[in-house]
């Protein structure tokens, strides 16, 4: 079955054509990153306007690259949430137009389900499977016993990990998006400061990064006030070591507790090289998989893959009342 | 328009912050708007978490930075917003229904969307003294004056 995927939840307009939830025929991503850079973050109003500007072009390119026509499409899958409402609406509206016009079933997909299914584009997900979802808005451990069955084992009690990265980057005056910059710098530094590892030994699967963020920011502030020099690389490395220690530790613990067959890492922070290296180095009792870099950040191929499996399982398309929901819960 | 009432509170640790947030929680009514400001890491989200606890929100309240708004169900719903990213824009129309909703609106970095807010809100500013100490200043007029009176009686100092 050929699935047309559409993703517009934040600042990337993307359309993809994917066969059987696995083979990517095309995956076109139009990023607005350069536009939002000057604001230091995604601006909702601007994001939705840019989606409107780009969406037709992205559709055309995706169809052309895949070499198919709309008559070949068996399912239209679209991100229905969570995300920025104005951005989501553009994708949902476009998806409805195509589905209605060509009489194709339509299915709404949760953005995080998409990130998880990005892993299926390169190898089949095996169950039970543990997903560590890490991004600017999420930090969650999710257990999957079968396709489209999500059990949340734990989540962040405050800041998402990607958000903590962005805020630390801001303190270091690094350009937006800050996460990749901190990752890059930390490869050049040492863990000199041994920042705290929050909730490392708590007996649940939750995380907390707000206290660490405050500690690190205050630490930086005090050093600056005392006129002491700070090496950004060492500072970044120390922060990254603290964060990745906790993520890897809790993931390993959950994997053991639930005897999973594989661990998959999903979301934008899955692109973090420090996290990738530490996961592979410390977790050897079960395979750990990461999507390749192009499927870590927001893209429509992952939405098409997730939509395919959701449709296989439920056999129930969404109706044309499908609406964008900025605070949709994964279930 | 009358003068705003202004009160400052010394917060020496997390327990103090919890007690202060509890005092605020005990005065809130449907439609209350609370604006928060303070540097990164000053404790805006922490304050909101304590406030949520005492208005009866059962769910874990975490950062709304990414989606700008998170909504929590409870005896009084909580609309938790972080408008940091709206600094150069000044508004986001999706927020309107929640700022003027029937629950309690808590808006981190509220000065960035002043144009969207009514004249009367409870403004809370958190100043960092050191690692654990904060000075929390609250200002408000109208219905918020009464609330502020009660808060200072309950919290003391």
GROMACS .gro file of C-alpha atoms in nm:
model
  488
    1UNK     CA    1   0.000   0.000   0.000
    2UNK     CA    2   0.128   0.345  -0.091
    3UNK     CA    3   0.086   0.595   0.190
    4UNK     CA    4   0.110   0.970   0.150
    5UNK     CA    5   0.240   1.126   0.472
    6UNK     CA    6   0.206   1.488   0.577
    7UNK     CA    7   0.380   1.656   0.872
    8UNK     CA    8   0.352   2.022   0.973
    9UNK     CA    9   0.340   2.023   1.352
   10UNK     CA   10   0.619   2.271   1.410
   11UNK     CA   11   0.863   2.441   1.174
   12UNK     CA   12   0.908   2.178   0.905
   13UNK     CA   13   0.669   2.130   0.614
   14UNK     CA   14   0.708   1.776   0.492
   15UNK     CA   15   0.535   1.538   0.252
   16UNK     CA   16   0.648   1.181   0.189
   17UNK     CA   17   0.547   0.878  -0.013
   18UNK     CA   18   0.613   0.548   0.166
   19UNK     CA   19   0.529   0.195   0.056
   20UNK     CA   20   0.401  -0.057   0.316
   21UNK     CA   21   0.525   0.149   0.610
   22UNK     CA   22   0.882   0.077   0.512
   23UNK     CA   23   1.010   0.178   0.169
   24UNK     CA   24   1.057   0.551   0.129
   25UNK     CA   25   0.983   0.661  -0.228
   26UNK     CA   26   1.021   1.027  -0.143
   27UNK     CA   27   1.054   1.242   0.169
   28UNK     CA   28   1.063   1.614   0.103
   29UNK     CA   29   1.128   1.844   0.399
   30UNK     CA   30   1.111   2.222   0.381
   31UNK     CA   31   1.270   2.363   0.696
   32UNK     CA   32   1.197   2.708   0.835
   33UNK     CA   33   1.495   2.699   1.065
   34UNK     CA   34   1.669   2.997   0.906
   35UNK     CA   35   1.355   3.206   0.941
   36UNK     CA   36   1.310   3.133   1.313
   37UNK     CA   37   1.680   3.163   1.393
   38UNK     CA   38   1.662   3.538   1.439
   39UNK     CA   39   1.390   3.497   1.703
   40UNK     CA   40   1.580   3.235   1.899
   41UNK     CA   41   1.298   2.985   1.861
   42UNK     CA   42   0.993   2.891   1.660
   43UNK     CA   43   0.737   3.170   1.634
   44UNK     CA   44   0.389   3.014   1.591
   45UNK     CA   45   0.235   3.286   1.375
   46UNK     CA   46   0.530   3.291   1.134
   47UNK     CA   47   0.546   2.911   1.125
   48UNK     CA   48   0.187   2.873   1.007
   49UNK     CA   49   0.232   3.135   0.735
   50UNK     CA   50   0.544   2.961   0.608
   51UNK     CA   51   0.360   2.628   0.599
   52UNK     CA   52   0.094   2.788   0.380
   53UNK     CA   53   0.360   2.926   0.148
   54UNK     CA   54   0.548   2.600   0.115
   55UNK     CA   55   0.291   2.324   0.130
   56UNK     CA   56   0.188   2.307  -0.238
   57UNK     CA   57   0.546   2.302  -0.358
   58UNK     CA   58   0.638   2.030  -0.111
   59UNK     CA   59   0.343   1.814  -0.225
   60UNK     CA   60   0.442   1.854  -0.590
   61UNK     CA   61   0.804   1.766  -0.524
   62UNK     CA   62   0.720   1.462  -0.314
   63UNK     CA   63   0.484   1.324  -0.579
   64UNK     CA   64   0.727   1.393  -0.862
   65UNK     CA   65   1.021   1.235  -0.681
   66UNK     CA   66   0.818   0.925  -0.600
   67UNK     CA   67   0.699   0.910  -0.960
   68UNK     CA   68   0.338   0.838  -0.869
   69UNK     CA   69   0.003   1.006  -0.914
   70UNK     CA   70  -0.264   1.059  -0.649
   71UNK     CA   71  -0.463   0.770  -0.796
   72UNK     CA   72  -0.187   0.535  -0.672
   73UNK     CA   73  -0.221   0.646  -0.309
   74UNK     CA   74  -0.401   0.402  -0.077
   75UNK     CA   75  -0.393   0.606   0.243
   76UNK     CA   76  -0.331   0.966   0.349
   77UNK     CA   77  -0.164   0.994   0.691
   78UNK     CA   78  -0.126   1.328   0.864
   79UNK     CA   79   0.008   1.454   1.197
   80UNK     CA   80  -0.300   1.559   1.394
   81UNK     CA   81  -0.105   1.664   1.705
   82UNK     CA   82   0.056   1.757   1.932
   83UNK     CA   83   0.223   2.072   1.808
   84UNK     CA   84   0.146   2.431   1.718
   85UNK     CA   85  -0.221   2.459   1.629
   86UNK     CA   86  -0.173   2.701   1.338
   87UNK     CA   87   0.095   2.478   1.190
   88UNK     CA   88  -0.093   2.150   1.241
   89UNK     CA   89  -0.404   2.292   1.074
   90UNK     CA   90  -0.223   2.350   0.744
   91UNK     CA   91  -0.119   1.984   0.719
   92UNK     CA   92  -0.456   1.852   0.832
   93UNK     CA   93  -0.644   2.074   0.586
   94UNK     CA   94  -0.415   1.976   0.298
   95UNK     CA   95  -0.454   1.607   0.386
   96UNK     CA   96  -0.832   1.637   0.388
   97UNK     CA   97  -0.836   1.807   0.050
   98UNK     CA   98  -0.631   1.528  -0.110
   99UNK     CA   99  -0.825   1.250   0.064
  100UNK     CA  100  -1.163   1.396  -0.023
  101UNK     CA  101  -1.073   1.486  -0.379
  102UNK     CA  102  -0.927   1.146  -0.468
  103UNK     CA  103  -1.152   0.944  -0.238
  104UNK     CA  104  -0.863   0.801  -0.034
  105UNK     CA  105  -0.896   0.693   0.332
  106UNK     CA  106  -0.751   0.949   0.575
  107UNK     CA  107  -0.582   0.874   0.905
  108UNK     CA  108  -0.462   1.109   1.181
  109UNK     CA  109  -0.132   1.021   1.348
  110UNK     CA  110   0.024   1.128   1.677
  111UNK     CA  111   0.353   1.307   1.616
  112UNK     CA  112   0.542   1.095   1.869
  113UNK     CA  113   0.408   0.772   1.716
  114UNK     CA  114   0.567   0.906   1.399
  115UNK     CA  115   0.904   0.955   1.568
  116UNK     CA  116   0.889   0.600   1.702
  117UNK     CA  117   0.796   0.456   1.361
  118UNK     CA  118   1.086   0.642   1.199
  119UNK     CA  119   1.280   0.340   1.322
  120UNK     CA  120   1.068   0.106   1.110
  121UNK     CA  121   1.185   0.277   0.790
  122UNK     CA  122   1.524   0.112   0.828
  123UNK     CA  123   1.451  -0.211   1.014
  124UNK     CA  124   1.143  -0.385   1.149
  125UNK     CA  125   1.044  -0.299   1.503
  126UNK     CA  126   1.044  -0.613   1.722
  127UNK     CA  127   0.827  -0.649   2.031
  128UNK     CA  128   0.834  -0.595   2.320
  129UNK     CA  129   1.019  -0.280   2.235
  130UNK     CA  130   1.127   0.013   2.450
  131UNK     CA  131   1.125   0.360   2.295
  132UNK     CA  132   1.315   0.650   2.444
  133UNK     CA  133   1.152   0.960   2.298
  134UNK     CA  134   1.370   1.269   2.334
  135UNK     CA  135   1.299   1.604   2.171
  136UNK     CA  136   1.237   1.971   2.238
  137UNK     CA  137   0.894   1.894   2.378
  138UNK     CA  138   0.921   1.534   2.500
  139UNK     CA  139   1.125   1.308   2.723
  140UNK     CA  140   0.942   0.978   2.764
  141UNK     CA  141   1.004   0.607   2.799
  142UNK     CA  142   0.739   0.410   2.613
  143UNK     CA  143   0.685   0.034   2.614
  144UNK     CA  144   0.533  -0.125   2.304
  145UNK     CA  145   0.408  -0.483   2.324
  146UNK     CA  146   0.274  -0.479   1.969
  147UNK     CA  147   0.217  -0.236   1.683
  148UNK     CA  148   0.036   0.078   1.788
  149UNK     CA  149   0.025  -0.011   2.154
  150UNK     CA  150   0.194   0.254   2.367
  151UNK     CA  151   0.241   0.232   2.743
  152UNK     CA  152   0.411   0.531   2.901
  153UNK     CA  153   0.656   0.408   3.166
  154UNK     CA  154   0.788   0.748   3.261
  155UNK     CA  155   0.833   1.106   3.147
  156UNK     CA  156   0.995   1.432   3.243
  157UNK     CA  157   0.852   1.594   3.553
  158UNK     CA  158   0.946   1.939   3.422
  159UNK     CA  159   1.161   2.037   3.122
  160UNK     CA  160   1.206   1.823   2.813
  161UNK     CA  161   1.566   1.731   2.745
  162UNK     CA  162   1.584   1.924   2.417
  163UNK     CA  163   1.448   2.229   2.592
  164UNK     CA  164   1.717   2.209   2.860
  165UNK     CA  165   1.975   2.191   2.581
  166UNK     CA  166   1.833   2.498   2.411
  167UNK     CA  167   1.834   2.695   2.734
  168UNK     CA  168   2.191   2.601   2.818
  169UNK     CA  169   2.288   2.703   2.463
  170UNK     CA  170   2.127   3.039   2.522
  171UNK     CA  171   2.337   3.095   2.833
  172UNK     CA  172   2.647   3.019   2.624
  173UNK     CA  173   2.523   3.256   2.352
  174UNK     CA  174   2.517   2.980   2.092
  175UNK     CA  175   2.292   3.026   1.789
  176UNK     CA  176   1.950   2.856   1.766
  177UNK     CA  177   1.885   2.565   1.758
  178UNK     CA  178   2.120   2.523   2.049
  179UNK     CA  179   2.107   2.148   2.110
  180UNK     CA  180   2.324   2.044   1.813
  181UNK     CA  181   2.571   2.323   1.900
  182UNK     CA  182   2.614   2.201   2.257
  183UNK     CA  183   2.661   1.847   2.122
  184UNK     CA  184   2.924   1.964   1.876
  185UNK     CA  185   3.114   2.166   2.139
  186UNK     CA  186   3.102   1.890   2.396
  187UNK     CA  187   3.301   1.662   2.165
  188UNK     CA  188   3.590   1.904   2.218
  189UNK     CA  189   3.564   1.930   2.597
  190UNK     CA  190   3.604   1.739   2.922
  191UNK     CA  191   3.356   1.670   3.203
  192UNK     CA  192   3.533   1.902   3.447
  193UNK     CA  193   3.236   2.020   3.649
  194UNK     CA  194   3.053   1.697   3.737
  195UNK     CA  195   2.706   1.848   3.743
  196UNK     CA  196   2.437   1.658   3.936
  197UNK     CA  197   2.259   1.361   3.773
  198UNK     CA  198   1.896   1.433   3.863
  199UNK     CA  199   1.668   1.139   3.956
  200UNK     CA  200   1.938   0.894   3.855
  201UNK     CA  201   1.850   0.655   4.136
  202UNK     CA  202   1.480   0.721   4.175
  203UNK     CA  203   1.284   0.398   4.163
  204UNK     CA  204   1.057   0.509   3.877
  205UNK     CA  205   1.121   0.583   3.511
  206UNK     CA  206   1.071   0.958   3.531
  207UNK     CA  207   1.319   1.233   3.453
  208UNK     CA  208   1.381   1.588   3.569
  209UNK     CA  209   1.599   1.842   3.394
  210UNK     CA  210   1.479   2.170   3.536
  211UNK     CA  211   1.691   2.151   3.853
  212UNK     CA  212   1.999   2.059   3.650
  213UNK     CA  213   1.927   2.347   3.412
  214UNK     CA  214   1.901   2.594   3.702
  215UNK     CA  215   2.214   2.456   3.866
  216UNK     CA  216   2.414   2.483   3.545
  217UNK     CA  217   2.285   2.834   3.471
  218UNK     CA  218   2.365   2.954   3.825
  219UNK     CA  219   2.707   2.792   3.807
  220UNK     CA  220   2.778   2.979   3.483
  221UNK     CA  221   2.643   3.303   3.625
  222UNK     CA  222   2.863   3.278   3.938
  223UNK     CA  223   3.174   3.208   3.732
  224UNK     CA  224   3.103   3.508   3.511
  225UNK     CA  225   3.049   3.729   3.816
  226UNK     CA  226   3.377   3.621   3.968
  227UNK     CA  227   3.546   3.699   3.640
  228UNK     CA  228   3.656   3.338   3.595
  229UNK     CA  229   3.705   3.202   3.250
  230UNK     CA  230   3.467   2.939   3.121
  231UNK     CA  231   3.559   2.701   2.848
  232UNK     CA  232   3.236   2.649   2.653
  233UNK     CA  233   3.350   2.307   2.536
  234UNK     CA  234   3.413   2.180   2.890
  235UNK     CA  235   3.091   2.339   3.008
  236UNK     CA  236   2.893   2.175   2.727
  237UNK     CA  237   3.060   1.840   2.785
  238UNK     CA  238   2.987   1.850   3.158
  239UNK     CA  239   2.621   1.926   3.091
  240UNK     CA  240   2.593   1.663   2.821
  241UNK     CA  241   2.755   1.394   3.037
  242UNK     CA  242   2.506   1.463   3.317
  243UNK     CA  243   2.206   1.446   3.085
  244UNK     CA  244   2.314   1.140   2.889
  245UNK     CA  245   2.415   0.951   3.206
  246UNK     CA  246   2.059   0.980   3.332
  247UNK     CA  247   1.894   0.900   2.999
  248UNK     CA  248   2.108   0.592   2.940
  249UNK     CA  249   2.078   0.468   3.298
  250UNK     CA  250   1.698   0.491   3.309
  251UNK     CA  251   1.660   0.341   2.963
  252UNK     CA  252   1.878   0.045   3.054
  253UNK     CA  253   1.683  -0.007   3.375
  254UNK     CA  254   1.350  -0.005   3.192
  255UNK     CA  255   1.483  -0.240   2.924
  256UNK     CA  256   1.588  -0.490   3.192
  257UNK     CA  257   1.268  -0.459   3.392
  258UNK     CA  258   1.046  -0.525   3.090
  259UNK     CA  259   1.280  -0.771   2.914
  260UNK     CA  260   1.250  -0.596   2.581
  261UNK     CA  261   1.389  -0.730   2.255
  262UNK     CA  262   1.514  -0.394   2.134
  263UNK     CA  263   1.551  -0.032   2.232
  264UNK     CA  264   1.474   0.242   1.984
  265UNK     CA  265   1.557   0.605   2.033
  266UNK     CA  266   1.329   0.860   1.871
  267UNK     CA  267   1.290   1.236   1.834
  268UNK     CA  268   1.521   1.523   1.752
  269UNK     CA  269   1.763   1.455   2.039
  270UNK     CA  270   1.817   1.104   1.896
  271UNK     CA  271   2.053   1.287   1.660
  272UNK     CA  272   2.276   1.381   1.955
  273UNK     CA  273   2.613   1.211   1.898
  274UNK     CA  274   2.700   1.201   2.266
  275UNK     CA  275   2.376   1.018   2.345
  276UNK     CA  276   2.418   0.777   2.055
  277UNK     CA  277   2.771   0.686   2.156
  278UNK     CA  278   2.691   0.637   2.524
  279UNK     CA  279   2.380   0.428   2.453
  280UNK     CA  280   2.576   0.191   2.230
  281UNK     CA  281   2.870   0.175   2.466
  282UNK     CA  282   2.678   0.108   2.787
  283UNK     CA  283   2.382  -0.096   2.669
  284UNK     CA  284   2.512  -0.419   2.523
  285UNK     CA  285   2.258  -0.670   2.652
  286UNK     CA  286   1.995  -0.569   2.397
  287UNK     CA  287   2.024  -0.399   2.056
  288UNK     CA  288   1.983  -0.021   2.053
  289UNK     CA  289   1.868   0.142   1.729
  290UNK     CA  290   1.861   0.502   1.616
  291UNK     CA  291   1.696   0.636   1.304
  292UNK     CA  292   1.947   0.778   1.059
  293UNK     CA  293   1.994   1.153   1.098
  294UNK     CA  294   1.744   1.247   0.823
  295UNK     CA  295   1.465   1.062   1.007
  296UNK     CA  296   1.546   1.196   1.355
  297UNK     CA  297   1.419   1.546   1.288
  298UNK     CA  298   1.058   1.607   1.186
  299UNK     CA  299   0.969   1.444   0.854
  300UNK     CA  300   0.662   1.300   0.683
  301UNK     CA  301   0.808   0.957   0.604
  302UNK     CA  302   0.778   0.864   0.970
  303UNK     CA  303   0.415   0.983   0.971
  304UNK     CA  304   0.339   0.771   0.663
  305UNK     CA  305   0.499   0.467   0.832
  306UNK     CA  306   0.305   0.522   1.155
  307UNK     CA  307  -0.017   0.582   0.960
  308UNK     CA  308   0.029   0.256   0.772
  309UNK     CA  309   0.059   0.050   1.091
  310UNK     CA  310  -0.222   0.236   1.265
  311UNK     CA  311  -0.449   0.163   0.967
  312UNK     CA  312  -0.340  -0.203   0.954
  313UNK     CA  313  -0.431  -0.239   1.318
  314UNK     CA  314  -0.751  -0.039   1.344
  315UNK     CA  315  -0.880  -0.072   0.986
  316UNK     CA  316  -1.070   0.244   1.070
  317UNK     CA  317  -0.992   0.562   0.884
  318UNK     CA  318  -1.046   0.901   1.047
  319UNK     CA  319  -1.349   1.086   0.913
  320UNK     CA  320  -1.345   1.431   0.761
  321UNK     CA  321  -1.414   1.584   1.100
  322UNK     CA  322  -1.051   1.506   1.183
  323UNK     CA  323  -0.915   1.813   1.355
  324UNK     CA  324  -0.573   1.932   1.463
  325UNK     CA  325  -0.523   1.893   1.838
  326UNK     CA  326  -0.226   2.085   1.976
  327UNK     CA  327  -0.228   1.883   2.300
  328UNK     CA  328  -0.309   1.536   2.169
  329UNK     CA  329  -0.215   1.251   2.405
  330UNK     CA  330  -0.042   0.937   2.275
  331UNK     CA  331  -0.250   0.625   2.326
  332UNK     CA  332  -0.752   5.330   3.775
  333UNK     CA  333  -0.619   5.304   4.128
  334UNK     CA  334  -0.266   5.230   4.235
  335UNK     CA  335  -0.149   4.874   4.225
  336UNK     CA  336  -0.089   4.700   4.552
  337UNK     CA  337   0.259   4.557   4.582
  338UNK     CA  338   0.403   4.301   4.826
  339UNK     CA  339   0.740   4.132   4.843
  340UNK     CA  340   0.808   3.793   4.999
  341UNK     CA  341   1.136   3.639   5.099
  342UNK     CA  342   1.166   3.278   4.987
  343UNK     CA  343   1.455   3.092   5.145
  344UNK     CA  344   1.403   2.744   5.010
  345UNK     CA  345   1.167   2.512   4.821
  346UNK     CA  346   0.941   2.477   5.126
  347UNK     CA  347   0.891   2.852   5.135
  348UNK     CA  348   0.812   2.852   4.763
  349UNK     CA  349   0.557   2.578   4.819
  350UNK     CA  350   0.395   2.767   5.105
  351UNK     CA  351   0.379   3.086   4.898
  352UNK     CA  352   0.228   2.903   4.602
  353UNK     CA  353  -0.022   2.738   4.837
  354UNK     CA  354  -0.123   3.080   4.972
  355UNK     CA  355  -0.182   3.198   4.616
  356UNK     CA  356  -0.374   2.880   4.530
  357UNK     CA  357  -0.610   2.939   4.821
  358UNK     CA  358  -0.716   3.275   4.678
  359UNK     CA  359  -0.766   3.193   4.311
  360UNK     CA  360  -1.107   3.212   4.146
  361UNK     CA  361  -1.229   3.116   3.797
  362UNK     CA  362  -1.082   3.355   3.541
  363UNK     CA  363  -0.777   3.446   3.749
  364UNK     CA  364  -0.475   3.549   3.545
  365UNK     CA  365  -0.131   3.516   3.697
  366UNK     CA  366   0.172   3.655   3.512
  367UNK     CA  367   0.518   3.528   3.602
  368UNK     CA  368   0.855   3.677   3.523
  369UNK     CA  369   1.211   3.599   3.630
  370UNK     CA  370   1.533   3.484   3.466
  371UNK     CA  371   1.589   3.132   3.333
  372UNK     CA  372   1.606   2.892   3.625
  373UNK     CA  373   1.452   3.134   3.876
  374UNK     CA  374   1.166   2.898   3.956
  375UNK     CA  375   0.868   3.001   3.744
  376UNK     CA  376   0.778   2.646   3.650
  377UNK     CA  377   0.845   2.524   4.006
  378UNK     CA  378   0.608   2.787   4.141
  379UNK     CA  379   0.346   2.679   3.888
  380UNK     CA  380   0.385   2.313   3.984
  381UNK     CA  381   0.318   2.394   4.350
  382UNK     CA  382   0.027   2.619   4.257
  383UNK     CA  383  -0.120   2.339   4.044
  384UNK     CA  384  -0.088   2.094   4.331
  385UNK     CA  385  -0.289   2.318   4.564
  386UNK     CA  386  -0.563   2.402   4.317
  387UNK     CA  387  -0.616   2.028   4.290
  388UNK     CA  388  -0.444   1.934   3.962
  389UNK     CA  389  -0.356   1.564   3.976
  390UNK     CA  390  -0.147   1.538   3.658
  391UNK     CA  391   0.223   1.610   3.644
  392UNK     CA  392   0.270   1.971   3.536
  393UNK     CA  393   0.578   2.003   3.316
  394UNK     CA  394   0.721   2.276   3.099
  395UNK     CA  395   0.492   2.423   2.833
  396UNK     CA  396   0.780   2.597   2.654
  397UNK     CA  397   0.763   2.382   2.342
  398UNK     CA  398   0.390   2.396   2.278
  399UNK     CA  399   0.347   2.737   2.451
  400UNK     CA  400   0.029   2.614   2.622
  401UNK     CA  401  -0.064   2.313   2.829
  402UNK     CA  402  -0.410   2.258   2.972
  403UNK     CA  403  -0.478   2.058   3.290
  404UNK     CA  404  -0.815   1.940   3.410
  405UNK     CA  405  -0.909   1.985   3.774
  406UNK     CA  406  -1.165   2.145   4.007
  407UNK     CA  407  -1.040   2.465   3.844
  408UNK     CA  408  -0.867   2.396   3.512
  409UNK     CA  409  -0.513   2.527   3.480
  410UNK     CA  410  -0.393   2.692   3.159
  411UNK     CA  411  -0.016   2.695   3.179
  412UNK     CA  412   0.156   2.910   2.918
  413UNK     CA  413   0.515   3.001   2.842
  414UNK     CA  414   0.525   3.287   2.595
  415UNK     CA  415   0.902   3.327   2.584
  416UNK     CA  416   0.908   3.268   2.210
  417UNK     CA  417   0.653   3.542   2.145
  418UNK     CA  418   0.898   3.814   2.246
  419UNK     CA  419   0.913   3.979   1.905
  420UNK     CA  420   0.558   3.895   1.804
  421UNK     CA  421   0.353   3.993   2.105
  422UNK     CA  422   0.054   3.764   2.056
  423UNK     CA  423  -0.070   3.419   1.968
  424UNK     CA  424  -0.442   3.408   1.903
  425UNK     CA  425  -0.476   3.049   2.018
  426UNK     CA  426  -0.410   3.172   2.371
  427UNK     CA  427  -0.709   3.408   2.382
  428UNK     CA  428  -0.963   3.142   2.483
  429UNK     CA  429  -0.743   3.036   2.771
  430UNK     CA  430  -0.633   3.376   2.899
  431UNK     CA  431  -1.001   3.468   2.911
  432UNK     CA  432  -1.118   3.121   3.014
  433UNK     CA  433  -1.293   2.987   3.321
  434UNK     CA  434  -0.987   2.837   3.480
  435UNK     CA  435  -0.666   2.978   3.620
  436UNK     CA  436  -0.425   3.114   3.358
  437UNK     CA  437  -0.057   3.111   3.452
  438UNK     CA  438   0.159   3.291   3.198
  439UNK     CA  439   0.537   3.265   3.219
  440UNK     CA  440   0.716   3.564   3.059
  441UNK     CA  441   0.385   3.755   3.046
  442UNK     CA  442   0.549   4.093   2.963
  443UNK     CA  443   0.598   3.957   2.608
  444UNK     CA  444   0.222   3.953   2.544
  445UNK     CA  445   0.106   4.253   2.747
  446UNK     CA  446  -0.113   4.364   2.455
  447UNK     CA  447  -0.320   4.046   2.488
  448UNK     CA  448  -0.379   4.082   2.862
  449UNK     CA  449  -0.645   4.276   3.052
  450UNK     CA  450  -0.537   4.565   3.278
  451UNK     CA  451  -0.589   4.365   3.592
  452UNK     CA  452  -0.376   4.058   3.645
  453UNK     CA  453  -0.167   3.928   3.934
  454UNK     CA  454   0.194   4.000   3.839
  455UNK     CA  455   0.457   3.789   4.007
  456UNK     CA  456   0.825   3.861   3.968
  457UNK     CA  457   1.087   3.614   4.094
  458UNK     CA  458   1.433   3.758   4.162
  459UNK     CA  459   1.726   3.528   4.223
  460UNK     CA  460   1.933   3.616   4.530
  461UNK     CA  461   2.146   3.304   4.530
  462UNK     CA  462   2.116   2.930   4.466
  463UNK     CA  463   1.817   2.882   4.697
  464UNK     CA  464   1.696   3.230   4.797
  465UNK     CA  465   1.445   3.430   4.597
  466UNK     CA  466   1.256   3.753   4.642
  467UNK     CA  467   0.907   3.716   4.505
  468UNK     CA  468   0.721   4.039   4.437
  469UNK     CA  469   0.350   4.039   4.364
  470UNK     CA  470   0.149   4.328   4.225
  471UNK     CA  471  -0.215   4.367   4.139
  472UNK     CA  472  -0.519   4.589   4.146
  473UNK     CA  473  -0.894   4.529   4.173
  474UNK     CA  474  -0.982   4.173   4.269
  475UNK     CA  475  -0.614   4.092   4.288
  476UNK     CA  476  -0.568   4.344   4.572
  477UNK     CA  477  -0.796   4.138   4.792
  478UNK     CA  478  -0.614   3.824   4.694
  479UNK     CA  479  -0.279   3.984   4.769
  480UNK     CA  480  -0.398   4.090   5.112
  481UNK     CA  481  -0.492   3.732   5.194
  482UNK     CA  482  -0.169   3.594   5.049
  483UNK     CA  483   0.047   3.821   5.265
  484UNK     CA  484  -0.152   3.737   5.576
  485UNK     CA  485  -0.116   3.365   5.511
  486UNK     CA  486   0.248   3.365   5.408
  487UNK     CA  487   0.364   3.622   5.660
  488UNK     CA  488   0.701   3.799   5.638
   0.00000   0.00000   0.00000
